Short mmCIF file of C-alpha atoms and ligand atoms in Angstrom, two decimals:
data_model
loop_
_atom_site.label_atom_id
_atom_site.label_comp_id
_atom_site.label_asym_id
_atom_site.label_seq_id
_atom_site.Cartn_x
_atom_site.Cartn_y
_atom_site.Cartn_z
CA MET A 1 -55.86 -38.20 37.41
CA ARG A 2 -59.49 -37.67 38.32
CA LEU A 3 -62.10 -40.43 38.62
CA LEU A 4 -65.81 -39.64 38.84
CA ILE A 5 -68.35 -42.27 39.84
CA LYS A 6 -71.85 -40.93 39.36
CA ASN A 7 -75.47 -42.00 39.81
CA ILE A 8 -74.48 -44.34 42.66
CA GLN A 9 -77.65 -45.96 43.99
CA THR A 10 -76.16 -46.19 47.50
CA LEU A 11 -72.75 -44.98 48.65
CA ALA A 12 -72.03 -46.88 51.87
CA GLY A 13 -69.39 -46.86 54.60
CA ILE A 14 -69.10 -43.09 55.02
CA VAL A 15 -67.09 -42.33 58.16
CA PRO A 16 -65.54 -39.04 59.37
CA ALA A 17 -61.91 -38.72 58.24
CA ASP A 18 -60.55 -38.62 61.79
CA LYS A 19 -62.40 -41.70 62.99
CA LEU A 20 -60.05 -44.70 63.04
CA ARG A 21 -62.47 -47.44 64.07
CA LEU A 22 -66.17 -47.88 64.71
CA CYS A 23 -67.23 -49.05 68.17
CA GLY A 24 -70.45 -50.77 69.19
CA ALA A 25 -73.53 -48.96 67.89
CA GLU A 26 -71.40 -46.84 65.55
CA MET A 27 -70.75 -49.95 63.47
CA GLY A 28 -74.32 -50.05 62.23
CA ALA A 29 -74.59 -46.31 61.84
CA ALA A 30 -71.93 -45.44 59.24
CA ALA A 31 -73.60 -42.94 56.92
CA THR A 32 -74.90 -43.78 53.45
CA ILE A 33 -76.07 -41.54 50.61
CA ASP A 34 -78.67 -42.70 48.11
CA GLY A 35 -78.20 -41.18 44.66
CA ALA A 36 -74.55 -40.17 45.14
CA TYR A 37 -71.38 -39.23 43.29
CA LEU A 38 -67.76 -39.72 44.34
CA VAL A 39 -64.63 -38.06 43.01
CA ALA A 40 -61.10 -39.39 43.47
CA GLU A 41 -58.01 -37.31 42.67
CA ASP A 42 -54.73 -39.16 42.23
CA GLY A 43 -56.04 -42.20 44.04
CA VAL A 44 -57.52 -40.40 47.03
CA ILE A 45 -61.17 -39.61 47.72
CA ALA A 46 -61.54 -35.87 47.10
CA ASP A 47 -65.28 -35.29 47.20
CA PHE A 48 -68.62 -37.09 47.41
CA GLY A 49 -72.23 -36.18 48.02
CA PRO A 50 -75.74 -36.34 46.62
CA MET A 51 -76.01 -36.12 42.81
CA ALA A 52 -77.83 -32.80 43.09
CA GLN A 53 -74.59 -31.31 44.42
CA LEU A 54 -72.29 -32.68 41.70
CA PRO A 55 -70.43 -29.60 40.37
CA ALA A 56 -71.70 -29.07 36.81
CA GLU A 57 -68.28 -28.00 35.51
CA LEU A 58 -66.43 -31.07 36.82
CA VAL A 59 -64.31 -32.81 34.17
CA ALA A 60 -62.89 -36.27 34.90
CA ASP A 61 -60.31 -38.47 33.16
CA THR A 62 -62.48 -41.50 33.88
CA GLU A 63 -66.21 -41.51 34.45
CA ILE A 64 -68.19 -44.51 35.70
CA ASP A 65 -71.97 -44.64 35.78
CA ALA A 66 -72.99 -46.69 38.85
CA GLN A 67 -76.72 -46.58 38.24
CA GLY A 68 -78.46 -49.32 40.24
CA ARG A 69 -75.21 -50.22 42.03
CA VAL A 70 -73.86 -49.96 45.56
CA VAL A 71 -70.39 -48.49 46.12
CA TYR A 72 -68.57 -49.39 49.33
CA PRO A 73 -64.99 -49.36 50.67
CA ALA A 74 -62.95 -52.36 49.48
CA PHE A 75 -62.55 -55.07 52.11
CA CYS A 76 -59.47 -55.16 54.37
CA ASP A 77 -58.76 -58.77 55.27
CA SER A 78 -56.66 -58.56 58.43
CA HIS A 79 -56.00 -62.30 58.91
CA SER A 80 -55.09 -64.89 56.29
CA HIS A 81 -52.68 -67.75 55.65
CA ILE A 82 -52.80 -67.91 51.84
CA VAL A 83 -49.19 -68.94 51.30
CA TYR A 84 -49.31 -72.74 51.49
CA ALA A 85 -48.59 -75.81 49.41
CA GLY A 86 -51.08 -78.49 48.45
CA SER A 87 -54.44 -78.88 50.16
CA ARG A 88 -55.96 -80.90 52.99
CA GLU A 89 -59.18 -82.42 51.72
CA GLY A 90 -58.14 -85.77 53.26
CA GLU A 91 -58.55 -84.16 56.68
CA PHE A 92 -61.82 -82.69 55.47
CA ARG A 93 -63.06 -86.27 55.07
CA ASP A 94 -61.75 -87.18 58.54
CA LYS A 95 -63.58 -84.24 60.07
CA ILE A 96 -66.79 -85.18 58.29
CA ALA A 97 -66.36 -88.62 59.80
CA GLY A 98 -66.19 -87.04 63.27
CA MET A 99 -62.58 -86.12 64.08
CA THR A 100 -61.99 -82.76 65.73
CA TYR A 101 -59.38 -80.17 64.70
CA GLU A 102 -57.36 -81.04 67.81
CA GLU A 103 -57.48 -84.79 67.09
CA VAL A 104 -56.25 -84.24 63.54
CA ALA A 105 -53.41 -82.08 64.90
CA ALA A 106 -52.55 -84.58 67.66
CA ARG A 107 -51.88 -87.36 65.15
CA GLY A 108 -49.38 -85.11 63.31
CA GLY A 109 -51.78 -83.77 60.69
CA GLY A 110 -53.10 -80.24 60.46
CA ILE A 111 -50.48 -77.51 60.47
CA LEU A 112 -47.62 -80.06 60.42
CA ASN A 113 -49.15 -81.67 57.35
CA SER A 114 -49.00 -78.30 55.57
CA ALA A 115 -45.46 -77.71 56.88
CA ASP A 116 -44.29 -81.00 55.30
CA ARG A 117 -45.66 -79.95 51.93
CA LEU A 118 -44.35 -76.43 52.18
CA ALA A 119 -40.83 -77.69 52.86
CA GLU A 120 -40.85 -79.38 49.46
CA ALA A 121 -42.33 -76.47 47.50
CA THR A 122 -40.22 -73.87 45.71
CA GLU A 123 -40.68 -70.16 46.25
CA GLN A 124 -41.95 -69.88 42.70
CA GLU A 125 -44.61 -72.59 43.23
CA LEU A 126 -45.72 -70.98 46.47
CA TYR A 127 -45.83 -67.57 44.83
CA GLU A 128 -47.99 -68.74 41.94
CA ALA A 129 -50.48 -70.58 44.16
CA ALA A 130 -50.76 -67.70 46.64
CA SER A 131 -51.11 -65.16 43.86
CA ARG A 132 -54.07 -67.12 42.45
CA ARG A 133 -55.66 -67.16 45.91
CA ALA A 134 -55.06 -63.44 46.39
CA TRP A 135 -56.72 -62.71 43.05
CA ARG A 136 -59.73 -64.79 44.07
CA MET A 137 -59.97 -62.61 47.18
CA VAL A 138 -59.68 -59.47 45.06
CA ARG A 139 -62.51 -60.72 42.86
CA SER A 140 -64.65 -60.94 46.01
CA GLY A 141 -63.83 -57.32 46.90
CA ALA A 142 -60.56 -57.30 48.89
CA ALA A 143 -57.90 -54.63 48.30
CA THR A 144 -55.80 -55.14 51.47
CA ILE A 145 -54.71 -58.57 52.70
CA GLU A 146 -52.61 -59.58 55.67
CA ILE A 147 -50.73 -62.88 55.20
CA LYS A 148 -49.06 -64.95 57.89
CA SER A 149 -46.12 -67.31 57.78
CA GLY A 150 -46.46 -70.36 60.04
CA TYR A 151 -46.31 -73.36 57.71
CA GLY A 152 -42.52 -73.24 57.70
CA LEU A 153 -41.71 -73.99 61.35
CA THR A 154 -37.97 -73.97 60.50
CA THR A 155 -36.01 -70.77 60.04
CA GLU A 156 -35.37 -71.59 56.41
CA SER A 157 -38.98 -72.34 55.55
CA GLU A 158 -40.40 -69.44 57.55
CA LEU A 159 -38.08 -67.11 55.63
CA LYS A 160 -39.15 -68.76 52.38
CA MET A 161 -42.81 -68.05 53.17
CA LEU A 162 -42.11 -64.47 54.16
CA ARG A 163 -40.10 -63.84 50.98
CA VAL A 164 -43.08 -65.08 49.00
CA ILE A 165 -45.31 -62.66 50.93
CA LYS A 166 -42.85 -59.84 50.19
CA ARG A 167 -42.98 -60.66 46.49
CA LEU A 168 -46.78 -60.67 46.58
CA ALA A 169 -46.63 -57.23 48.21
CA GLN A 170 -44.34 -56.00 45.44
CA GLU A 171 -46.15 -57.51 42.48
CA LEU A 172 -49.89 -57.46 43.25
CA PRO A 173 -51.85 -54.23 42.74
CA ILE A 174 -53.24 -54.48 46.29
CA THR A 175 -51.68 -53.91 49.73
CA VAL A 176 -50.18 -57.00 51.36
CA LYS A 177 -48.97 -56.99 54.98
CA ALA A 178 -46.76 -59.71 56.46
CA THR A 179 -47.02 -61.39 59.86
CA PHE A 180 -44.46 -63.79 61.32
CA LEU A 181 -46.22 -66.81 62.87
CA GLY A 182 -43.32 -69.14 63.65
CA ALA A 183 -45.21 -70.27 66.77
CA HIS A 184 -48.11 -71.76 64.84
CA ALA A 185 -47.18 -75.28 65.95
CA VAL A 186 -44.03 -76.96 67.26
CA GLY A 187 -41.87 -77.91 64.26
CA ARG A 188 -41.29 -81.65 63.81
CA ALA A 189 -37.59 -81.37 64.65
CA PHE A 190 -38.59 -80.09 68.11
CA LYS A 191 -41.26 -82.71 68.86
CA GLY A 192 -41.71 -83.00 72.63
CA ARG A 193 -39.40 -80.00 73.20
CA GLN A 194 -41.85 -77.12 73.04
CA GLU A 195 -39.85 -74.78 75.31
CA GLU A 196 -36.78 -75.26 73.15
CA TYR A 197 -38.86 -74.48 70.07
CA VAL A 198 -40.03 -71.23 71.69
CA ASP A 199 -36.39 -70.36 72.43
CA HIS A 200 -35.56 -71.15 68.81
CA VAL A 201 -38.34 -68.84 67.60
CA CYS A 202 -36.98 -66.06 69.82
CA GLY A 203 -33.28 -66.72 69.43
CA GLU A 204 -33.03 -67.52 65.75
CA MET A 205 -36.22 -66.99 63.77
CA ILE A 206 -37.26 -63.52 64.93
CA PRO A 207 -33.76 -62.02 64.52
CA ALA A 208 -33.52 -63.56 61.03
CA VAL A 209 -36.95 -62.25 60.02
CA ALA A 210 -36.12 -58.80 61.38
CA ALA A 211 -32.71 -58.74 59.68
CA GLU A 212 -34.40 -59.08 56.30
CA GLY A 213 -37.27 -56.75 57.26
CA LEU A 214 -39.77 -59.41 56.24
CA ALA A 215 -42.59 -58.85 58.74
CA GLU A 216 -44.42 -56.06 60.46
CA PHE A 217 -46.39 -58.17 62.93
CA VAL A 218 -45.78 -61.18 65.16
CA ASP A 219 -48.45 -63.79 65.84
CA VAL A 220 -48.66 -66.83 68.14
CA PHE A 221 -51.27 -69.60 68.19
CA CYS A 222 -52.02 -69.19 71.90
CA ASP A 223 -54.53 -71.90 72.63
CA ARG A 224 -55.14 -75.24 74.31
CA GLY A 225 -52.71 -77.80 72.92
CA PHE A 226 -50.59 -75.20 71.11
CA PHE A 227 -48.73 -72.37 72.92
CA THR A 228 -49.34 -71.22 76.51
CA PRO A 229 -49.81 -67.58 77.55
CA GLU A 230 -46.35 -67.70 79.17
CA GLN A 231 -44.72 -68.90 75.96
CA THR A 232 -46.74 -66.35 74.02
CA ALA A 233 -45.54 -63.57 76.34
CA LYS A 234 -41.93 -64.62 75.75
CA ILE A 235 -42.38 -64.46 71.97
CA LEU A 236 -44.27 -61.16 72.02
CA GLU A 237 -41.62 -59.67 74.29
CA CYS A 238 -38.92 -60.72 71.86
CA GLY A 239 -40.97 -59.52 68.87
CA LYS A 240 -41.31 -56.14 70.55
CA ARG A 241 -37.53 -55.80 70.80
CA TYR A 242 -37.38 -56.26 67.04
CA GLY A 243 -40.21 -53.81 66.32
CA LEU A 244 -42.89 -56.42 65.53
CA ARG A 245 -46.39 -55.54 66.73
CA PRO A 246 -48.46 -58.42 68.11
CA LYS A 247 -51.63 -59.81 66.52
CA ILE A 248 -52.51 -63.16 68.00
CA HIS A 249 -54.61 -66.31 67.61
CA ALA A 250 -56.60 -66.75 70.82
CA ASN A 251 -59.55 -68.65 72.26
CA GLU A 252 -60.36 -70.74 69.20
CA LEU A 253 -60.34 -73.99 71.17
CA ALA A 254 -60.57 -72.74 74.77
CA SER A 255 -60.51 -69.56 76.82
CA SER A 256 -56.90 -70.05 77.76
CA GLY A 257 -55.51 -66.61 78.57
CA GLY A 258 -54.65 -65.58 75.01
CA VAL A 259 -56.86 -62.50 75.12
CA GLN A 260 -55.23 -61.23 78.30
CA VAL A 261 -51.65 -61.79 77.14
CA GLY A 262 -52.51 -60.07 73.86
CA ILE A 263 -53.92 -57.07 75.67
CA ALA A 264 -50.95 -56.94 78.06
CA TYR A 265 -48.56 -56.68 75.10
CA GLY A 266 -50.64 -54.09 73.26
CA ALA A 267 -51.76 -56.47 70.49
CA LEU A 268 -53.41 -54.69 67.59
CA SER A 269 -55.90 -57.53 67.50
CA VAL A 270 -56.75 -60.86 69.09
CA ASP A 271 -58.29 -63.17 66.54
CA HIS A 272 -60.69 -66.16 66.52
CA LEU A 273 -62.44 -65.83 69.93
CA GLU A 274 -64.91 -68.65 69.30
CA GLU A 275 -64.59 -69.54 72.99
CA ALA A 276 -64.46 -65.96 74.32
CA THR A 277 -66.10 -65.59 77.75
CA GLU A 278 -67.87 -62.56 79.21
CA GLN A 279 -64.67 -61.82 81.14
CA ASP A 280 -62.64 -61.88 77.91
CA VAL A 281 -65.12 -59.46 76.34
CA ALA A 282 -65.00 -57.18 79.40
CA ASP A 283 -61.19 -57.18 79.28
CA LEU A 284 -61.28 -56.31 75.57
CA ALA A 285 -63.74 -53.49 76.26
CA ALA A 286 -61.20 -51.95 78.63
CA SER A 287 -58.39 -52.13 76.04
CA ASP A 288 -57.51 -50.84 72.56
CA THR A 289 -57.08 -54.34 71.15
CA ILE A 290 -59.46 -55.17 68.33
CA PRO A 291 -61.40 -58.45 68.54
CA THR A 292 -61.25 -60.07 65.09
CA VAL A 293 -63.74 -62.82 64.42
CA LEU A 294 -63.38 -65.42 61.68
CA PRO A 295 -66.80 -66.75 60.68
CA GLY A 296 -65.35 -68.79 57.79
CA ALA A 297 -63.34 -70.88 60.29
CA SER A 298 -66.39 -71.49 62.50
CA PHE A 299 -68.48 -72.43 59.48
CA PHE A 300 -65.96 -74.76 57.88
CA SER A 301 -64.68 -76.32 61.11
CA ASN A 302 -68.07 -76.59 62.79
CA LEU A 303 -66.93 -74.51 65.74
CA PRO A 304 -69.13 -72.14 67.71
CA PHE A 305 -69.33 -68.67 66.16
CA ALA A 306 -67.54 -65.98 68.17
CA PRO A 307 -69.99 -63.84 70.18
CA ALA A 308 -69.66 -60.83 67.87
CA ARG A 309 -73.23 -59.67 68.57
CA MET A 310 -72.52 -59.50 72.28
CA MET A 311 -69.20 -57.74 71.64
CA ILE A 312 -70.87 -55.03 69.57
CA ASP A 313 -73.64 -54.66 72.14
CA LYS A 314 -70.90 -54.09 74.73
CA GLY A 315 -69.36 -51.34 72.62
CA LEU A 316 -66.40 -53.19 71.05
CA SER A 317 -64.90 -52.52 67.59
CA VAL A 318 -65.29 -55.93 65.98
CA ALA A 319 -63.39 -56.83 62.79
CA ILE A 320 -64.20 -59.75 60.52
CA ALA A 321 -61.42 -61.52 58.58
CA SER A 322 -61.18 -64.57 56.34
CA ASP A 323 -58.54 -66.74 58.07
CA CYS A 324 -58.17 -68.26 54.58
CA ASN A 325 -56.00 -71.36 55.15
CA PRO A 326 -55.89 -75.00 54.00
CA GLY A 327 -57.03 -76.50 57.31
CA SER A 328 -59.78 -74.57 59.03
CA SER A 329 -61.11 -72.15 56.41
CA PRO A 330 -60.14 -72.76 52.78
CA SER A 331 -62.19 -69.86 51.38
CA GLY A 332 -61.10 -66.27 51.05
CA ASN A 333 -64.46 -65.12 49.74
CA MET A 334 -65.13 -61.81 51.45
CA GLN A 335 -68.71 -61.56 50.27
CA LEU A 336 -69.46 -64.91 51.84
CA LEU A 337 -68.00 -63.59 55.12
CA TRP A 338 -70.33 -60.63 54.89
CA SER A 339 -73.24 -63.10 54.67
CA LEU A 340 -71.91 -65.31 57.48
CA GLY A 341 -71.44 -62.27 59.72
CA CYS A 342 -75.11 -61.47 59.23
CA ILE A 343 -76.55 -64.98 59.20
CA LYS A 344 -74.50 -66.74 61.86
CA MET A 345 -73.39 -63.83 64.06
CA ARG A 346 -76.53 -61.73 63.76
CA LEU A 347 -74.78 -58.57 62.62
CA THR A 348 -76.78 -56.18 60.48
CA PRO A 349 -75.52 -55.78 56.88
CA GLU A 350 -74.11 -52.37 57.86
CA GLU A 351 -72.35 -53.71 61.00
CA ALA A 352 -70.77 -56.58 59.08
CA LEU A 353 -69.60 -54.16 56.37
CA SER A 354 -67.91 -51.97 59.00
CA ALA A 355 -66.27 -55.10 60.46
CA LEU A 356 -64.87 -56.03 57.04
CA THR A 357 -63.69 -52.55 56.08
CA ILE A 358 -62.73 -49.84 58.59
CA ASN A 359 -62.32 -52.17 61.56
CA GLY A 360 -60.35 -54.65 59.44
CA ALA A 361 -58.09 -51.78 58.41
CA ALA A 362 -57.79 -50.76 62.08
CA ALA A 363 -56.67 -54.32 62.94
CA LEU A 364 -53.71 -53.66 60.63
CA GLY A 365 -53.07 -50.11 61.81
CA LEU A 366 -54.11 -48.83 58.38
CA SER A 367 -57.46 -47.19 59.03
CA ALA A 368 -56.17 -43.62 58.84
CA ASP A 369 -55.84 -44.00 55.08
CA ARG A 370 -58.38 -46.65 54.05
CA GLY A 371 -61.40 -48.73 54.97
CA ALA A 372 -64.05 -46.02 54.70
CA ILE A 373 -65.44 -43.32 52.47
CA SER A 374 -64.06 -39.97 53.57
CA CYS A 375 -62.08 -37.23 51.90
CA GLY A 376 -58.37 -37.98 52.19
CA ARG A 377 -58.72 -41.76 52.42
CA ARG A 378 -57.59 -43.98 49.54
CA ALA A 379 -60.07 -44.59 46.78
CA ASP A 380 -60.07 -48.37 47.33
CA LEU A 381 -63.63 -49.21 46.36
CA VAL A 382 -66.00 -51.92 45.26
CA ILE A 383 -68.80 -51.26 42.79
CA SER A 384 -71.46 -53.95 43.03
CA LYS A 385 -73.40 -55.44 40.19
CA PRO A 386 -76.93 -54.03 39.88
CA VAL A 387 -78.74 -54.91 43.13
CA PRO A 388 -81.99 -53.73 44.72
CA SER A 389 -80.24 -52.51 47.90
CA LEU A 390 -77.15 -52.84 50.10
CA ALA A 391 -78.71 -55.61 52.21
CA TYR A 392 -79.28 -57.67 49.06
CA ILE A 393 -75.52 -58.34 48.87
CA PRO A 394 -75.15 -60.40 52.10
CA TYR A 395 -78.72 -61.68 51.72
CA SER A 396 -78.02 -63.29 48.36
CA PHE A 397 -75.27 -65.48 49.84
CA GLY A 398 -73.03 -67.31 47.42
CA GLU A 399 -73.91 -64.99 44.53
CA ASP A 400 -71.01 -63.09 42.99
CA LEU A 401 -72.07 -59.45 43.19
CA VAL A 402 -68.75 -57.66 42.68
CA GLU A 403 -68.63 -55.87 39.35
CA ARG A 404 -65.52 -53.77 39.83
CA VAL A 405 -62.68 -53.38 42.30
CA ILE A 406 -60.85 -50.06 42.33
CA VAL A 407 -57.50 -49.50 44.05
CA LYS A 408 -56.22 -45.93 44.43
CA GLY A 409 -58.74 -44.75 41.89
CA LYS A 410 -57.83 -47.35 39.22
CA THR A 411 -59.86 -50.38 38.21
CA ILE A 412 -57.87 -53.55 38.93
CA TYR A 413 -60.74 -55.97 38.30
CA TYR A 414 -63.85 -55.70 36.18
CA ASN A 415 -66.45 -58.46 35.88
CA GLU A 416 -68.77 -57.96 32.92
O1 NIG B 1 -56.34 -69.70 62.13
N1 NIG B 1 -55.78 -71.82 64.38
C1 NIG B 1 -54.66 -71.79 63.93
N2 NIG B 1 -54.29 -71.58 62.67
C2 NIG B 1 -55.17 -71.59 61.54
C3 NIG B 1 -55.39 -72.95 61.03
C4 NIG B 1 -54.19 -73.50 60.46
C5 NIG B 1 -54.35 -74.84 59.82
O2 NIG B 1 -55.11 -75.69 60.29
O3 NIG B 1 -53.63 -75.00 58.83
C6 NIG B 1 -56.43 -70.89 61.88
O4 NIG B 1 -57.54 -71.46 61.91
FE1 FE B 2 -55.57 -68.08 61.48
#
C-alpha cells in the first residue's frame, strides 16, 4: 500500500533516521521543507522532499493534496492517567477557593477520591470512558499514548486498571503503553503504614503485574508528602527484577531527591519537575534520563511551570506530555500543550513540537521507529487544517486545527 501526500505547504519535524532524541539547540532546528511531498509504503515513510523532486511516474493507492496545510509527526504522549472513574470538579471548586493540591490530598481527597470511585467501576465502564478520552487525544493529534495505573492502590484494582489499558492497546488504532503506578498514594487499607504499603507493592503487586505481563514501565510518585527517594529506590529495584523500566513522578511539589533516584536507576524519564533546581538540571544533563514537563498540570493546578527553557538552553532533551488525569490536568488536548509550551515555557513552536513528538517517543523508548519524519520511521502523521504557517498552530490556542490523523499510513481520523 502506497500513500502519497503532495503539495504540503510545510513538512515539519524532519530528523535524521539514526537520531533518537533532540538535545538543546537541536530541538528548534529540526528541518522543514516548504512545498513538499511525502510517500509512505506499507505504513512506513519511504520518501519525501520538495515537490520539484516528486518522481513523475509515481503511482499511489491513496493520494492526499495537502495544499495550504502543515504535515508533522503525530504526537507521542509519554505520560497520562486516562483510565479513571468519575471526575473531581468538587475539588476544582475547593482549589478555586484556595486549597492546595497537598491540602486536598491530606484530607483524603485527590488520588484516594479517584481510587474510591475506581473500586466501584467495572472494567467495561472504565474501558468505555478511557476509550472516549483516548479518542479525544487522537482528535488533537496523538497516535501514541502511555497510560498509568495508580487509581487502584489494591492489587485487584491495579490489575483491573492495567487490564483496561491492555484492552485499549488491543482495540484502539493507536499505540498504547502501560505503566504500573501502584505507589501513586498509600491505599486506604494501609493508612499510616506507608512502609508496609511499599512492601505490599513490591511483594504482591509487582509480581502479579509481571505475571500477567501487564506493564512495561514502573512509576512512583516520589515527592513531598507521597513517597520518599528511599521508598522509590526499593520499588524501582524490585521493578527492575521483573523487567519494568522506571519512569517517575518527581519534583512536582518539592525538589525532594526524585530526580537523583530516577537517574540512579536508569529511568527513561523523570516527569513534572515544576520545582526542579539548577542542581537537578545539572544532574539530568549528565545522564540519559529525559526530563518530561507537563504544562497542562501547571496550568490547571496553578503550579510553577517547569524550567523547560533553561533545560533546553543547558542542552537537555525535553519532552512535553499531557499528564491527563482527573485531579491535576483533566485535558488531553495535545494542541493546547503545544501552545502552553510556547506561551508559558517560552519554547519556540519548533522546540515545543520536538518535545511533543521525537522526545516524547524517546521517553517511551520508541523513537527509533516514530516521532519524526525520516525514511524508515512509521508514517504516523498529522495533517493540519489550512493555516498560514506552522507557528499559527500554537499561536491560535484553543482552535482545533487537526484535519487528519494518519497511523501507519492510514487515516484513522478525518475532520471535515
Ligand atoms: O501527575 N502527581 C501525581 N499524580 C497525578 C495527579 C493525580 C491526581 O491528582 O489524580 C499527576 O499530576
Ligand atoms: Fe502524572
